């Protein structure tokens, strides 16, 4: 009655059917608290529309606590090939398409959720960009990694892996596994978007788990943004379980360095190198704030930038190199520990 009096809603539907009620000795119940109405409704979020099944969908049918986090992907998906796992009804993936992704594939084990996701894509006239398939993410992430599939952005939004403190270790293992597999599918300079809604996994443990996944995947990552749930799901100081949602974007990058060993081998041309690295960025690193120099024929001495590429990797040089040594090489560490070597010449202009 109070809700009806204050808000005068079109209808009220009760969803007291979560399993935790049984642990508290409470009855499970869902039904209308007002005159009946169609339980598939349409909502608006960030300029997009979504169908929501409030009667049979998970929780209340839509995860409103991620609304700000869905906006956070705007600057990383433009022109990108995107993979989303554990998509539910496709909210992150449809946002990615809306924000300019080249293509988006969303996967979820639930055929019902996938049907709703494809319906939502069509609702927003984005169904030519984003597609959804009913697949077990745990199986295909590993399989696709072995097959060499690559994406610019991989988004993981799994359900809570545990509701019990006794299973925290298993939950951490699950989070580590999916994030490791996700990282293996990301191109260099690409992004991992990942989250956890398990309130028993602290923010510190979540971030440590992502780092452990990166170590095991032999990938280097740097944090782009870390956020929690939207402000209408407040965090109450002193109540740890109210800080339940952890949302993280990290960038995957490569490491390039000078090797002091003499080597006259030119295994690939600089043109090939530049083509391969066209989506990467030369960033300053180290005390001297210098980076490797590029030249149409040679890789120059590390004094200044003559060609800056775009997006996300480091090129790091040995600050203590000797100018008397010639024909040194750059060892480029690619995915799967493969290496390429590039000749560079110290005689180039170092002004």
GROMACS .gro file of C-alpha atoms in nm:
model
  351
    1UNK     CA    1   0.000   0.000   0.000
    2UNK     CA    2   0.284   0.239   0.081
    3UNK     CA    3   0.448   0.175  -0.257
    4UNK     CA    4   0.118   0.231  -0.433
    5UNK     CA    5   0.055   0.552  -0.243
    6UNK     CA    6   0.401   0.706  -0.298
    7UNK     CA    7   0.482   0.596  -0.652
    8UNK     CA    8   0.145   0.513  -0.811
    9UNK     CA    9   0.309   0.245  -1.029
   10UNK     CA   10   0.139   0.073  -1.319
   11UNK     CA   11   0.180  -0.251  -1.129
   12UNK     CA   12   0.374  -0.430  -0.855
   13UNK     CA   13   0.515  -0.779  -0.882
   14UNK     CA   14   0.668  -0.962  -0.585
   15UNK     CA   15   0.982  -1.174  -0.641
   16UNK     CA   16   1.055  -1.337  -0.307
   17UNK     CA   17   1.180  -1.656  -0.468
   18UNK     CA   18   1.556  -1.643  -0.411
   19UNK     CA   19   1.717  -1.956  -0.256
   20UNK     CA   20   1.857  -1.764   0.041
   21UNK     CA   21   1.505  -1.734   0.183
   22UNK     CA   22   1.503  -2.107   0.244
   23UNK     CA   23   1.819  -2.075   0.454
   24UNK     CA   24   1.635  -1.821   0.669
   25UNK     CA   25   1.329  -2.044   0.703
   26UNK     CA   26   1.115  -1.817   0.483
   27UNK     CA   27   0.869  -1.924   0.218
   28UNK     CA   28   0.949  -1.879  -0.151
   29UNK     CA   29   0.687  -1.670  -0.324
   30UNK     CA   30   0.623  -1.466  -0.638
   31UNK     CA   31   0.299  -1.309  -0.750
   32UNK     CA   32   0.119  -0.985  -0.831
   33UNK     CA   33   0.073  -0.733  -0.550
   34UNK     CA   34  -0.148  -0.526  -0.776
   35UNK     CA   35  -0.390  -0.592  -1.058
   36UNK     CA   36  -0.230  -0.834  -1.307
   37UNK     CA   37  -0.034  -0.688  -1.600
   38UNK     CA   38   0.191  -0.823  -1.881
   39UNK     CA   39   0.512  -0.935  -1.708
   40UNK     CA   40   0.736  -0.879  -2.010
   41UNK     CA   41   0.805  -0.507  -1.996
   42UNK     CA   42   1.038  -0.268  -2.179
   43UNK     CA   43   1.293  -0.047  -2.004
   44UNK     CA   44   1.528   0.227  -2.122
   45UNK     CA   45   1.895   0.241  -2.024
   46UNK     CA   46   2.169   0.465  -2.163
   47UNK     CA   47   1.967   0.539  -2.476
   48UNK     CA   48   1.886   0.173  -2.543
   49UNK     CA   49   1.572  -0.035  -2.496
   50UNK     CA   50   1.551  -0.379  -2.338
   51UNK     CA   51   1.275  -0.633  -2.291
   52UNK     CA   52   1.267  -0.762  -1.934
   53UNK     CA   53   1.083  -1.069  -1.808
   54UNK     CA   54   1.010  -0.971  -1.448
   55UNK     CA   55   0.821  -1.294  -1.372
   56UNK     CA   56   1.067  -1.559  -1.492
   57UNK     CA   57   1.394  -1.375  -1.549
   58UNK     CA   58   1.692  -1.398  -1.314
   59UNK     CA   59   1.644  -1.190  -0.998
   60UNK     CA   60   1.414  -0.907  -1.116
   61UNK     CA   61   1.485  -0.983  -1.483
   62UNK     CA   62   1.759  -0.726  -1.541
   63UNK     CA   63   2.079  -0.635  -1.355
   64UNK     CA   64   2.036  -0.265  -1.291
   65UNK     CA   65   2.347  -0.251  -1.070
   66UNK     CA   66   2.569  -0.268  -1.383
   67UNK     CA   67   2.412   0.031  -1.559
   68UNK     CA   68   2.708   0.266  -1.502
   69UNK     CA   69   2.958  -0.008  -1.586
   70UNK     CA   70   2.792  -0.066  -1.920
   71UNK     CA   71   2.864   0.298  -2.005
   72UNK     CA   72   3.230   0.246  -1.908
   73UNK     CA   73   3.301   0.035  -2.218
   74UNK     CA   74   3.216   0.320  -2.456
   75UNK     CA   75   3.575   0.429  -2.521
   76UNK     CA   76   3.725   0.083  -2.578
   77UNK     CA   77   3.482  -0.085  -2.820
   78UNK     CA   78   3.465   0.153  -3.117
   79UNK     CA   79   3.565  -0.040  -3.429
   80UNK     CA   80   3.644  -0.348  -3.221
   81UNK     CA   81   3.567  -0.716  -3.261
   82UNK     CA   82   3.403  -0.804  -2.931
   83UNK     CA   83   3.327  -1.129  -2.751
   84UNK     CA   84   3.092  -1.138  -2.454
   85UNK     CA   85   3.048  -1.442  -2.229
   86UNK     CA   86   2.776  -1.505  -1.971
   87UNK     CA   87   2.570  -1.248  -2.159
   88UNK     CA   88   2.228  -1.324  -2.006
   89UNK     CA   89   1.993  -1.098  -2.208
   90UNK     CA   90   2.276  -0.915  -2.386
   91UNK     CA   91   2.301  -0.579  -2.210
   92UNK     CA   92   2.680  -0.536  -2.231
   93UNK     CA   93   2.699  -0.669  -2.585
   94UNK     CA   94   2.420  -0.447  -2.714
   95UNK     CA   95   2.587  -0.148  -2.548
   96UNK     CA   96   2.910  -0.243  -2.728
   97UNK     CA   97   2.731  -0.248  -3.063
   98UNK     CA   98   2.562   0.083  -2.982
   99UNK     CA   99   2.900   0.239  -2.899
  100UNK     CA  100   3.046   0.149  -3.238
  101UNK     CA  101   3.186  -0.205  -3.222
  102UNK     CA  102   3.260  -0.362  -3.558
  103UNK     CA  103   3.110  -0.696  -3.455
  104UNK     CA  104   2.989  -0.853  -3.133
  105UNK     CA  105   2.933  -1.217  -3.042
  106UNK     CA  106   2.756  -1.295  -2.715
  107UNK     CA  107   2.739  -1.642  -2.562
  108UNK     CA  108   2.535  -1.784  -2.276
  109UNK     CA  109   2.439  -2.135  -2.173
  110UNK     CA  110   2.069  -2.046  -2.145
  111UNK     CA  111   1.871  -2.073  -2.468
  112UNK     CA  112   1.593  -1.865  -2.311
  113UNK     CA  113   1.837  -1.585  -2.226
  114UNK     CA  114   1.992  -1.598  -2.573
  115UNK     CA  115   1.648  -1.574  -2.736
  116UNK     CA  116   1.575  -1.263  -2.530
  117UNK     CA  117   1.920  -1.119  -2.612
  118UNK     CA  118   1.864  -1.157  -2.986
  119UNK     CA  119   1.520  -1.001  -2.941
  120UNK     CA  120   1.681  -0.705  -2.761
  121UNK     CA  121   1.938  -0.665  -3.040
  122UNK     CA  122   1.659  -0.647  -3.297
  123UNK     CA  123   1.466  -0.404  -3.076
  124UNK     CA  124   1.758  -0.161  -3.104
  125UNK     CA  125   1.821  -0.228  -3.476
  126UNK     CA  126   2.164  -0.368  -3.391
  127UNK     CA  127   2.104  -0.730  -3.492
  128UNK     CA  128   2.334  -0.698  -3.795
  129UNK     CA  129   2.625  -0.618  -3.562
  130UNK     CA  130   2.560  -0.828  -3.253
  131UNK     CA  131   2.467  -1.197  -3.250
  132UNK     CA  132   2.401  -1.431  -2.959
  133UNK     CA  133   2.451  -1.807  -2.937
  134UNK     CA  134   2.361  -2.064  -2.670
  135UNK     CA  135   2.701  -2.208  -2.577
  136UNK     CA  136   2.872  -2.316  -2.255
  137UNK     CA  137   3.134  -2.045  -2.204
  138UNK     CA  138   3.361  -2.265  -1.990
  139UNK     CA  139   3.395  -2.512  -2.276
  140UNK     CA  140   3.437  -2.278  -2.571
  141UNK     CA  141   3.672  -2.019  -2.416
  142UNK     CA  142   3.934  -2.289  -2.374
  143UNK     CA  143   3.860  -2.444  -2.715
  144UNK     CA  144   3.872  -2.112  -2.901
  145UNK     CA  145   4.196  -2.020  -2.729
  146UNK     CA  146   4.358  -2.339  -2.860
  147UNK     CA  147   4.221  -2.261  -3.207
  148UNK     CA  148   4.385  -1.919  -3.205
  149UNK     CA  149   4.074  -1.702  -3.213
  150UNK     CA  150   4.138  -1.338  -3.125
  151UNK     CA  151   3.921  -1.044  -3.028
  152UNK     CA  152   3.990  -0.681  -2.949
  153UNK     CA  153   3.766  -0.685  -2.642
  154UNK     CA  154   3.652  -0.979  -2.429
  155UNK     CA  155   3.377  -0.917  -2.173
  156UNK     CA  156   3.303  -1.158  -1.888
  157UNK     CA  157   2.999  -1.107  -1.663
  158UNK     CA  158   2.954  -1.441  -1.484
  159UNK     CA  159   2.696  -1.520  -1.217
  160UNK     CA  160   2.797  -1.552  -0.852
  161UNK     CA  161   3.011  -1.865  -0.820
  162UNK     CA  162   2.934  -1.924  -0.452
  163UNK     CA  163   2.689  -1.826  -0.181
  164UNK     CA  164   2.885  -2.006   0.090
  165UNK     CA  165   3.215  -1.922   0.260
  166UNK     CA  166   3.311  -2.288   0.244
  167UNK     CA  167   3.327  -2.267  -0.137
  168UNK     CA  168   3.528  -1.945  -0.175
  169UNK     CA  169   3.836  -2.132  -0.298
  170UNK     CA  170   3.630  -2.299  -0.571
  171UNK     CA  171   3.482  -1.962  -0.669
  172UNK     CA  172   3.829  -1.807  -0.697
  173UNK     CA  173   3.941  -2.100  -0.910
  174UNK     CA  174   3.644  -2.044  -1.139
  175UNK     CA  175   3.710  -1.670  -1.172
  176UNK     CA  176   4.076  -1.732  -1.241
  177UNK     CA  177   3.998  -1.992  -1.506
  178UNK     CA  178   3.754  -1.783  -1.708
  179UNK     CA  179   3.972  -1.472  -1.693
  180UNK     CA  180   4.281  -1.667  -1.797
  181UNK     CA  181   4.090  -1.808  -2.094
  182UNK     CA  182   3.954  -1.466  -2.175
  183UNK     CA  183   4.301  -1.308  -2.178
  184UNK     CA  184   4.425  -1.573  -2.419
  185UNK     CA  185   4.160  -1.461  -2.669
  186UNK     CA  186   4.259  -1.093  -2.663
  187UNK     CA  187   4.481  -0.930  -2.922
  188UNK     CA  188   4.771  -0.724  -2.794
  189UNK     CA  189   4.650  -0.377  -2.709
  190UNK     CA  190   4.303  -0.519  -2.649
  191UNK     CA  191   4.089  -0.511  -2.337
  192UNK     CA  192   3.942  -0.750  -2.084
  193UNK     CA  193   3.616  -0.637  -1.922
  194UNK     CA  194   3.541  -0.853  -1.621
  195UNK     CA  195   3.327  -0.849  -1.310
  196UNK     CA  196   3.227  -1.048  -1.005
  197UNK     CA  197   2.903  -1.021  -0.810
  198UNK     CA  198   3.006  -1.270  -0.540
  199UNK     CA  199   2.989  -1.071  -0.217
  200UNK     CA  200   3.211  -1.325  -0.040
  201UNK     CA  201   3.498  -1.243  -0.278
  202UNK     CA  202   3.650  -0.915  -0.157
  203UNK     CA  203   3.772  -0.648  -0.401
  204UNK     CA  204   4.131  -0.727  -0.301
  205UNK     CA  205   4.085  -1.099  -0.363
  206UNK     CA  206   3.914  -1.030  -0.695
  207UNK     CA  207   4.199  -0.809  -0.820
  208UNK     CA  208   4.458  -1.061  -0.698
  209UNK     CA  209   4.273  -1.333  -0.887
  210UNK     CA  210   4.284  -1.135  -1.210
  211UNK     CA  211   4.657  -1.079  -1.164
  212UNK     CA  212   4.714  -1.450  -1.098
  213UNK     CA  213   4.521  -1.529  -1.416
  214UNK     CA  214   4.747  -1.288  -1.608
  215UNK     CA  215   5.060  -1.450  -1.467
  216UNK     CA  216   4.941  -1.799  -1.559
  217UNK     CA  217   4.841  -1.679  -1.906
  218UNK     CA  218   5.184  -1.513  -1.940
  219UNK     CA  219   5.019  -1.180  -2.018
  220UNK     CA  220   5.092  -0.830  -1.894
  221UNK     CA  221   4.793  -0.618  -1.801
  222UNK     CA  222   4.735  -0.266  -1.677
  223UNK     CA  223   4.423  -0.133  -1.511
  224UNK     CA  224   4.204   0.103  -1.712
  225UNK     CA  225   3.920   0.142  -1.465
  226UNK     CA  226   3.780  -0.019  -1.153
  227UNK     CA  227   3.422   0.044  -1.043
  228UNK     CA  228   3.153  -0.103  -0.820
  229UNK     CA  229   2.776  -0.115  -0.849
  230UNK     CA  230   2.572   0.189  -0.948
  231UNK     CA  231   2.492   0.442  -0.677
  232UNK     CA  232   2.131   0.330  -0.638
  233UNK     CA  233   2.278   0.009  -0.491
  234UNK     CA  234   2.469   0.184  -0.210
  235UNK     CA  235   2.771   0.049  -0.027
  236UNK     CA  236   2.708   0.076   0.347
  237UNK     CA  237   3.026   0.136   0.542
  238UNK     CA  238   3.080  -0.145   0.790
  239UNK     CA  239   2.864  -0.391   0.594
  240UNK     CA  240   3.109  -0.575   0.371
  241UNK     CA  241   2.846  -0.768   0.179
  242UNK     CA  242   2.703  -0.442   0.039
  243UNK     CA  243   3.031  -0.398  -0.154
  244UNK     CA  244   2.952  -0.701  -0.364
  245UNK     CA  245   3.004  -0.595  -0.727
  246UNK     CA  246   3.354  -0.559  -0.866
  247UNK     CA  247   3.394  -0.431  -1.222
  248UNK     CA  248   3.732  -0.408  -1.391
  249UNK     CA  249   3.870  -0.312  -1.731
  250UNK     CA  250   4.232  -0.402  -1.802
  251UNK     CA  251   4.442  -0.357  -2.113
  252UNK     CA  252   4.665  -0.635  -2.239
  253UNK     CA  253   5.003  -0.522  -2.366
  254UNK     CA  254   5.330  -0.663  -2.495
  255UNK     CA  255   5.680  -0.592  -2.376
  256UNK     CA  256   5.965  -0.504  -2.617
  257UNK     CA  257   6.323  -0.473  -2.506
  258UNK     CA  258   6.677  -0.448  -2.644
  259UNK     CA  259   6.893  -0.753  -2.617
  260UNK     CA  260   7.265  -0.685  -2.567
  261UNK     CA  261   7.370  -0.984  -2.777
  262UNK     CA  262   7.522  -0.905  -3.118
  263UNK     CA  263   7.309  -1.034  -3.400
  264UNK     CA  264   7.324  -0.955  -3.774
  265UNK     CA  265   7.010  -1.144  -3.859
  266UNK     CA  266   6.724  -0.946  -4.009
  267UNK     CA  267   6.447  -1.199  -3.971
  268UNK     CA  268   6.168  -0.971  -4.087
  269UNK     CA  269   6.142  -0.633  -4.253
  270UNK     CA  270   6.051  -0.322  -4.062
  271UNK     CA  271   5.751  -0.282  -4.293
  272UNK     CA  272   5.619  -0.617  -4.168
  273UNK     CA  273   5.687  -0.509  -3.812
  274UNK     CA  274   5.499  -0.183  -3.857
  275UNK     CA  275   5.205  -0.363  -4.019
  276UNK     CA  276   5.185  -0.608  -3.730
  277UNK     CA  277   5.205  -0.334  -3.472
  278UNK     CA  278   4.965  -0.092  -3.641
  279UNK     CA  279   4.724  -0.113  -3.348
  280UNK     CA  280   4.984  -0.055  -3.080
  281UNK     CA  281   5.127   0.250  -2.911
  282UNK     CA  282   5.479   0.353  -2.824
  283UNK     CA  283   5.476   0.476  -2.466
  284UNK     CA  284   5.754   0.639  -2.265
  285UNK     CA  285   5.894   0.408  -2.001
  286UNK     CA  286   6.189   0.426  -1.763
  287UNK     CA  287   6.390   0.700  -1.600
  288UNK     CA  288   6.512   0.858  -1.923
  289UNK     CA  289   6.163   0.874  -2.080
  290UNK     CA  290   6.294   0.761  -2.419
  291UNK     CA  291   6.162   0.502  -2.655
  292UNK     CA  292   6.278   0.320  -2.964
  293UNK     CA  293   6.311   0.522  -3.284
  294UNK     CA  294   6.145   0.401  -3.604
  295UNK     CA  295   6.285   0.451  -3.953
  296UNK     CA  296   6.167   0.319  -4.292
  297UNK     CA  297   6.475   0.098  -4.318
  298UNK     CA  298   6.607   0.061  -3.967
  299UNK     CA  299   6.511   0.062  -3.607
  300UNK     CA  300   6.698   0.361  -3.467
  301UNK     CA  301   6.877   0.417  -3.140
  302UNK     CA  302   6.648   0.485  -2.844
  303UNK     CA  303   6.655   0.863  -2.846
  304UNK     CA  304   6.326   0.997  -2.980
  305UNK     CA  305   6.003   0.890  -3.151
  306UNK     CA  306   6.001   0.917  -3.528
  307UNK     CA  307   5.688   0.710  -3.570
  308UNK     CA  308   5.419   0.668  -3.308
  309UNK     CA  309   5.177   0.382  -3.348
  310UNK     CA  310   4.830   0.370  -3.197
  311UNK     CA  311   4.674   0.210  -2.888
  312UNK     CA  312   4.840   0.004  -2.611
  313UNK     CA  313   5.192  -0.147  -2.589
  314UNK     CA  314   5.520  -0.061  -2.430
  315UNK     CA  315   5.854  -0.058  -2.602
  316UNK     CA  316   6.123  -0.070  -2.335
  317UNK     CA  317   6.494  -0.039  -2.400
  318UNK     CA  318   6.799  -0.115  -2.196
  319UNK     CA  319   6.917   0.222  -2.069
  320UNK     CA  320   7.273   0.097  -2.021
  321UNK     CA  321   7.340  -0.018  -2.375
  322UNK     CA  322   7.684   0.051  -2.524
  323UNK     CA  323   7.696   0.259  -2.844
  324UNK     CA  324   8.012   0.070  -2.942
  325UNK     CA  325   7.810  -0.244  -2.996
  326UNK     CA  326   7.636  -0.273  -3.332
  327UNK     CA  327   7.385  -0.506  -3.484
  328UNK     CA  328   7.193  -0.564  -3.163
  329UNK     CA  329   6.842  -0.695  -3.189
  330UNK     CA  330   6.497  -0.629  -3.054
  331UNK     CA  331   6.329  -0.938  -2.921
  332UNK     CA  332   5.954  -0.903  -2.964
  333UNK     CA  333   5.765  -1.131  -2.729
  334UNK     CA  334   5.439  -1.225  -2.898
  335UNK     CA  335   5.158  -1.440  -2.773
  336UNK     CA  336   5.242  -1.804  -2.702
  337UNK     CA  337   5.607  -1.708  -2.637
  338UNK     CA  338   5.699  -1.679  -3.005
  339UNK     CA  339   5.973  -1.430  -3.085
  340UNK     CA  340   6.079  -1.212  -3.377
  341UNK     CA  341   6.406  -1.024  -3.410
  342UNK     CA  342   6.467  -0.684  -3.572
  343UNK     CA  343   6.796  -0.520  -3.668
  344UNK     CA  344   6.861  -0.164  -3.559
  345UNK     CA  345   7.142   0.081  -3.636
  346UNK     CA  346   7.309   0.310  -3.380
  347UNK     CA  347   7.437   0.540  -3.657
  348UNK     CA  348   7.099   0.701  -3.714
  349UNK     CA  349   7.046   1.062  -3.612
  350UNK     CA  350   7.012   1.081  -3.232
  351UNK     CA  351   6.939   1.452  -3.202
   0.00000   0.00000   0.00000
